[in-house]
């Protein structure tokens, strides 16, 4: 039996048709797979700006799966009936959205509007992948959904944070004015197989560096915290939200909080690495702590995470260990706290702290 039994209403004789924007990315590809596994029909729309077709290898020949290589800000959907839209398209890693600031704002604004229009015109369910970044550098801890956040609207992270805050606002406006069946999910840091080794996020960077026995690059003194959710848990939460009529916003994340330093130690130990640690300045506006309150997810979606960090990291490390070429290249690029000329990382991060 599928891990994701369906509760979306099935129209007589046809599979439920879900449009997944950003479906070739890390989370999107896992979501497409979960939906196909339970018998839905999926159209994935992705411009491959940070996604990869190889994430969808297992689905490309499936009769119920369609990939459309298009930008969601301009894509004109064919007339086929749509039952649900999952809007995940957006750069998500800080180096990616620093590299593509205007694109990130556009996909969060116009992209969200177009996906809302699509859902609304079919009377379809719509969920949007929002983020813990809407809380900014939070003054309330852990973060509950009724906290409005502490966000710098003009800092380097604002292109992402404000795009997502707008995505939430326009979703609520559709819900209020047109009655669109909207669901807002605030995703906290999620990790797992299919992330890109060179995406610059902390889990991927530390794993690539540890597997390569290169220095682990900690930004700041490593005392900042994050709460890491394994991808399978996150996808269960997204599917539950897709199937519900909850508007949210609802946090989905693992509340087990840890410092970036302790994550580095754990990754080194689990991968049997001889890596040492090198410290770099903390990027501007880097949130000092982050941990979801997940009472709403439990109450409304019966959702809690099941995979602890030890198990999740082991699975992720094993996956990256099977891709030594990608890992080696990524780790070399990450050394010195830099990811290449085009990356914003070298613009935001200086040389190692003395
Ligand atoms: P990702 O970069 O792997 O995936 C994003 C996908 O969107 C990519 O396939 C990319 O090519 C596609 N895309 C971007 N702009 C597009 C456009 N204009 N048109 C069509 N496709 C476009 O990132 P991810 O980690 O899978 O994140 C997926 C979603 O979840 C994002 O909206 C992100 O903001 C949100 N999110 C993720 C996390 C996390 O920890 N992974 C945390 C909070 C929120
Ligand atoms: N980080 C780090 N070294 C790295 C990459 C990230 O110390 O090589 C830190 C980063 O400064 C932040 C935390 O790890 O404090 C999480 O960073 P990530 O980019 O994964 O996600 P976000 O900041 O968006 O939560």
XYZ file of C-alpha atoms and ligand atoms in Angstrom:
423
model
C 0.000 0.000 0.000
C 1.187 3.528 -0.718
C 2.735 5.459 2.154
C 0.426 8.309 1.159
C -3.196 7.181 0.978
C -5.255 9.683 -0.996
C -8.015 11.767 0.518
C -8.353 14.373 -2.256
C -11.688 13.685 -3.952
C -11.225 11.545 -7.058
C -13.387 12.557 -10.017
C -15.156 9.590 -11.454
C -12.939 7.464 -13.664
C -9.910 9.753 -13.596
C -6.803 10.039 -11.477
C -6.405 13.132 -9.340
C -4.300 15.569 -11.387
C -1.754 17.592 -9.427
C 0.430 20.349 -10.903
C 3.737 20.571 -9.033
C 5.803 23.683 -9.761
C 9.490 23.219 -8.959
C 8.997 19.465 -9.276
C 12.525 18.808 -10.537
C 14.069 20.229 -7.371
C 15.020 18.532 -4.131
C 11.623 18.601 -2.391
C 9.546 18.777 -5.563
C 10.951 15.559 -7.000
C 10.229 13.659 -3.774
C 6.708 15.090 -3.791
C 6.116 14.064 -7.431
C 7.297 10.560 -6.595
C 5.019 10.285 -3.552
C 1.984 11.446 -5.568
C 2.663 9.089 -8.479
C 3.210 6.217 -6.009
C -0.350 6.593 -4.711
C -1.886 6.782 -8.174
C -2.190 10.513 -8.851
C -1.400 12.034 -12.211
C 1.318 14.696 -11.981
C 2.360 17.573 -14.221
C 5.701 18.983 -13.124
C 6.566 22.507 -14.280
C 10.179 23.464 -13.785
C 12.662 25.750 -15.545
C 15.596 23.700 -14.195
C 17.250 26.820 -12.748
C 18.218 24.887 -9.599
C 16.503 21.559 -10.287
C 17.776 18.562 -12.225
C 16.042 16.182 -14.616
C 17.975 13.293 -13.061
C 15.936 13.830 -9.859
C 12.986 12.546 -11.881
C 14.694 9.588 -13.548
C 12.308 7.100 -11.967
C 9.264 9.029 -13.245
C 10.186 10.175 -16.738
C 8.653 7.150 -18.471
C 5.642 6.880 -16.185
C 2.359 7.292 -18.117
C 0.849 9.507 -15.400
C 3.837 11.827 -15.189
C 4.446 14.837 -17.436
C 7.367 17.223 -17.238
C 7.049 20.692 -18.717
C 10.292 22.641 -18.958
C 8.906 26.137 -18.479
C 9.116 29.147 -16.208
C 5.992 29.301 -14.005
C 5.951 33.091 -14.244
C 5.074 32.809 -17.964
C 3.764 29.239 -18.403
C 0.325 28.941 -19.975
C -1.293 25.768 -18.653
C -3.181 23.548 -21.082
C -6.915 23.192 -20.542
C -6.764 19.759 -18.828
C -8.618 19.734 -15.492
C -6.453 20.338 -12.417
C -7.448 19.044 -8.949
C -4.552 20.484 -6.962
C -1.545 22.755 -7.357
C 1.587 22.486 -5.203
C 3.665 25.622 -5.748
C 7.251 24.842 -4.791
C 9.125 26.701 -7.531
C 11.737 29.026 -6.033
C 15.432 29.054 -5.365
C 15.809 27.960 -1.748
C 19.477 27.977 -0.805
C 21.006 31.340 0.152
C 23.763 31.194 -2.517
C 21.102 30.383 -5.140
C 18.814 33.260 -4.271
C 21.728 35.680 -3.906
C 22.774 34.647 -7.435
C 19.198 35.080 -8.760
C 17.650 37.905 -6.688
C 15.199 39.200 -9.302
C 14.150 35.718 -10.410
C 13.499 34.790 -6.775
C 11.296 37.824 -6.229
C 9.473 37.136 -9.477
C 8.720 33.479 -8.838
C 7.495 34.308 -5.335
C 5.237 37.095 -6.622
C 4.105 36.613 -10.224
C 4.789 32.884 -10.087
C 2.565 32.500 -7.038
C -0.151 34.664 -8.627
C -0.162 32.534 -11.778
C -0.327 29.290 -9.824
C -3.159 30.724 -7.727
C -5.023 31.729 -10.910
C -4.589 28.212 -12.242
C -5.934 26.653 -9.045
C -8.765 29.151 -8.766
C -9.914 28.680 -12.359
C -10.273 24.912 -11.774
C -11.657 25.118 -8.233
C -8.507 23.216 -7.233
C -6.691 22.930 -3.932
C -3.565 25.159 -3.799
C -0.616 24.797 -1.454
C 2.415 27.056 -1.356
C 5.838 26.165 0.046
C 6.547 29.069 2.359
C 9.426 29.089 4.778
C 10.668 29.645 8.313
C 12.449 32.651 6.771
C 9.189 34.600 7.132
C 10.127 34.751 10.850
C 13.495 36.345 9.934
C 15.889 36.484 12.892
C 13.136 35.659 15.392
C 12.557 37.329 18.743
C 10.070 34.608 19.687
C 11.373 31.112 20.255
C 10.288 28.489 19.270
C 8.418 30.029 16.343
C 4.628 29.712 16.364
C 2.542 30.563 13.341
C 1.021 33.605 15.057
C 4.452 35.250 15.386
C 4.805 37.953 12.689
C 8.568 37.792 12.430
C 11.593 40.057 12.513
C 12.680 40.510 8.913
C 15.051 43.009 7.298
C 13.146 44.121 4.173
C 16.253 45.488 2.421
C 19.014 43.073 3.500
C 20.596 40.430 1.244
C 18.116 37.750 2.359
C 15.109 39.985 1.702
C 14.697 38.829 -1.905
C 13.743 35.430 -0.541
C 12.069 36.363 2.729
C 9.880 39.091 1.261
C 9.034 37.032 -1.828
C 7.700 34.339 0.488
C 5.888 36.836 2.683
C 4.231 38.230 -0.451
C 3.410 34.674 -1.579
C 1.611 34.150 1.731
C -0.175 37.519 1.479
C -1.421 36.983 -2.077
C -2.535 33.445 -1.194
C -4.583 34.811 1.705
C -6.046 37.496 -0.578
C -7.225 34.821 -3.032
C -8.644 32.833 -0.162
C -10.511 35.837 1.256
C -11.729 37.463 -1.947
C -12.301 34.476 -4.230
C -12.670 31.610 -1.798
C -9.693 29.764 -3.337
C -8.872 26.619 -1.375
C -5.455 27.790 -0.193
C -2.963 26.104 2.160
C 0.236 27.769 3.383
C 3.045 25.532 4.649
C 6.020 27.101 6.428
C 8.883 24.699 5.838
C 11.846 24.634 8.215
C 15.339 23.471 7.142
C 14.943 20.151 5.372
C 17.681 17.834 4.117
C 18.129 14.489 2.409
C 19.072 12.740 -0.823
C 18.832 14.763 -4.077
C 20.105 18.003 -2.629
C 22.942 19.352 -4.758
C 26.330 18.866 -3.116
C 27.266 22.404 -4.136
C 24.021 24.163 -3.173
C 25.828 25.924 -0.308
C 23.338 24.867 2.376
C 24.830 23.761 5.636
C 24.005 20.035 5.566
C 25.227 19.502 2.014
C 28.351 21.606 2.521
C 29.351 19.794 5.718
C 28.724 16.356 4.210
C 30.684 17.131 1.035
C 33.552 18.545 3.054
C 33.561 15.638 5.535
C 33.465 12.976 2.814
C 36.374 14.735 1.135
C 38.308 15.185 4.430
C 38.403 18.925 3.660
C 37.965 21.665 6.264
C 34.387 22.180 7.472
C 33.416 25.832 6.917
C 31.513 27.186 9.905
C 30.122 30.703 9.523
C 30.239 32.671 12.756
C 31.155 30.803 15.941
C 28.734 27.963 15.176
C 26.435 28.776 18.089
C 23.511 29.693 15.791
C 20.848 26.999 15.735
C 18.658 25.304 13.144
C 16.155 22.442 13.407
C 16.637 19.882 10.656
C 13.825 17.815 9.163
C 14.414 14.703 7.065
C 12.859 14.884 3.593
C 10.502 11.889 3.998
C 8.893 13.516 7.025
C 8.527 16.819 5.211
C 6.873 15.192 2.211
C 4.372 13.426 4.487
C 3.499 16.852 5.880
C 3.147 18.442 2.428
C 0.894 15.638 1.232
C -1.239 15.913 4.374
C -1.606 19.642 3.717
C -2.449 19.052 0.065
C -5.177 16.617 1.063
C -6.648 18.834 3.780
C -8.700 22.016 3.545
C -6.532 23.808 6.135
C -5.534 27.354 5.197
C -2.683 27.614 7.644
C -0.082 28.874 7.823
C 1.200 25.645 9.349
C 4.816 24.990 10.320
C 6.314 21.738 9.065
C 9.722 20.961 10.505
C 11.528 18.889 13.081
C 11.665 20.718 16.432
C 14.924 19.008 17.466
C 17.154 22.082 17.551
C 20.949 21.990 17.388
C 23.835 24.352 16.908
C 25.701 24.499 13.626
C 28.865 23.423 15.540
C 27.192 20.292 16.848
C 25.926 19.498 13.350
C 29.522 19.704 12.108
C 30.691 17.334 14.847
C 27.912 14.890 14.076
C 28.613 14.868 10.342
C 32.344 14.346 10.970
C 31.640 11.434 13.338
C 29.020 9.748 11.131
C 31.177 9.926 8.035
C 34.372 8.802 9.820
C 36.086 11.922 8.534
C 39.369 13.549 9.539
C 38.116 17.030 8.599
C 39.060 19.977 10.758
C 36.958 23.072 11.324
C 37.611 26.493 9.847
C 35.652 29.583 10.907
C 34.405 32.371 8.631
C 32.419 35.542 9.360
C 28.690 35.126 9.796
C 26.740 36.368 6.740
C 24.609 39.470 7.231
C 21.190 38.838 8.838
C 21.901 35.141 9.380
C 19.190 34.055 11.856
C 20.639 33.208 15.261
C 18.100 30.518 16.132
C 15.276 28.647 14.560
C 12.935 25.986 15.832
C 9.335 25.289 14.847
C 6.434 24.910 17.183
C 4.526 22.094 15.448
C 1.369 21.899 17.557
C -0.813 23.062 14.643
C 0.606 20.426 12.291
C -0.122 17.777 14.897
C -3.602 19.047 15.683
C -4.814 19.719 12.115
C -2.796 17.251 10.030
C -1.952 14.563 12.644
C 1.642 15.143 11.551
C 4.842 14.711 13.528
C 8.336 13.915 12.273
C 9.566 10.331 12.631
C 13.170 10.303 11.396
C 15.755 11.535 13.885
C 18.874 13.399 12.827
C 21.196 10.391 13.274
C 19.141 8.224 10.944
C 18.467 11.037 8.483
C 22.099 12.089 8.276
C 23.248 8.481 7.797
C 20.885 8.060 4.850
C 21.973 11.387 3.370
C 25.689 10.703 3.843
C 25.273 7.269 2.191
C 23.573 8.894 -0.769
C 26.319 11.490 -1.219
C 29.026 8.856 -0.716
C 27.697 7.159 -3.855
C 28.419 10.349 -5.857
C 32.140 10.945 -5.233
C 32.716 13.123 -8.318
C 30.000 15.629 -7.396
C 31.111 15.640 -3.752
C 34.756 16.245 -4.609
C 33.946 19.104 -6.955
C 31.580 20.717 -4.464
C 33.930 20.456 -1.532
C 36.811 21.984 -3.508
C 34.582 24.891 -4.564
C 33.449 25.441 -0.976
C 36.943 25.689 0.481
C 37.830 29.185 1.588
C 34.134 29.893 2.131
C 33.736 30.589 -1.569
C 31.683 28.970 -4.276
C 33.099 30.524 -7.413
C 33.063 33.923 -9.065
C 29.387 34.017 -9.924
C 28.299 33.040 -6.424
C 27.296 35.678 -3.965
C 28.969 33.687 -1.247
C 32.332 35.248 -1.919
C 30.692 38.653 -1.934
C 29.057 38.100 1.429
C 31.750 36.117 3.200
C 35.229 37.397 3.843
C 38.415 35.463 4.619
C 38.752 33.118 7.618
C 38.288 34.839 10.959
C 41.632 35.363 12.690
P 15.319 23.471 -5.052
O 16.144 24.617 -5.479
O 15.931 22.119 -5.052
O 13.982 23.375 -5.908
C 13.330 24.508 -6.441
C 12.853 24.139 -7.842
O 12.126 25.246 -8.402
C 14.004 23.849 -8.808
O 13.754 22.642 -9.502
C 14.009 25.043 -9.752
O 14.528 24.721 -11.031
C 12.532 25.407 -9.750
N 12.257 26.796 -10.139
C 12.777 27.925 -9.605
N 12.267 29.007 -10.210
C 11.398 28.541 -11.149
C 10.547 29.168 -12.100
N 10.487 30.513 -12.223
N 9.788 28.403 -12.906
C 9.832 27.041 -12.802
N 10.606 26.400 -11.918
C 11.385 27.143 -11.104
O 14.769 23.834 -3.593
P 13.969 22.942 -2.532
O 14.812 22.816 -1.314
O 13.442 21.727 -3.177
O 12.781 23.934 -2.169
C 11.489 23.769 -2.734
C 10.549 24.809 -2.150
O 10.465 24.636 -0.732
C 10.998 26.241 -2.384
O 9.855 27.041 -2.641
C 11.621 26.648 -1.066
O 11.521 28.025 -0.852
C 10.779 25.855 -0.081
N 11.542 25.610 1.164
C 12.523 24.685 1.197
C 13.233 24.481 2.380
C 14.319 23.452 2.502
O 14.933 23.352 3.578
N 14.598 22.641 1.506
C 12.942 25.271 3.521
C 11.949 26.234 3.419
C 11.221 26.388 2.233
N 26.436 27.635 7.423
C 27.719 27.352 7.831
N 28.583 26.821 6.918
C 28.228 26.545 5.634
C 26.903 26.823 5.233
C 26.034 27.388 6.159
O 28.097 27.570 8.994
O 29.077 26.051 4.875
C 25.495 28.188 8.421
C 24.728 29.424 7.952
O 25.479 30.595 8.195
C 23.476 29.319 8.804
C 23.244 27.821 8.947
O 24.495 27.207 8.670
O 23.710 29.857 10.075
C 22.186 27.277 8.006
O 22.512 27.710 6.705
P 21.708 27.272 5.406
O 22.270 28.055 4.269
O 21.695 25.787 5.281
O 20.189 27.664 5.664
P 19.453 28.942 6.288
O 20.441 29.957 6.772
O 18.635 29.438 5.166
O 18.688 28.357 7.406
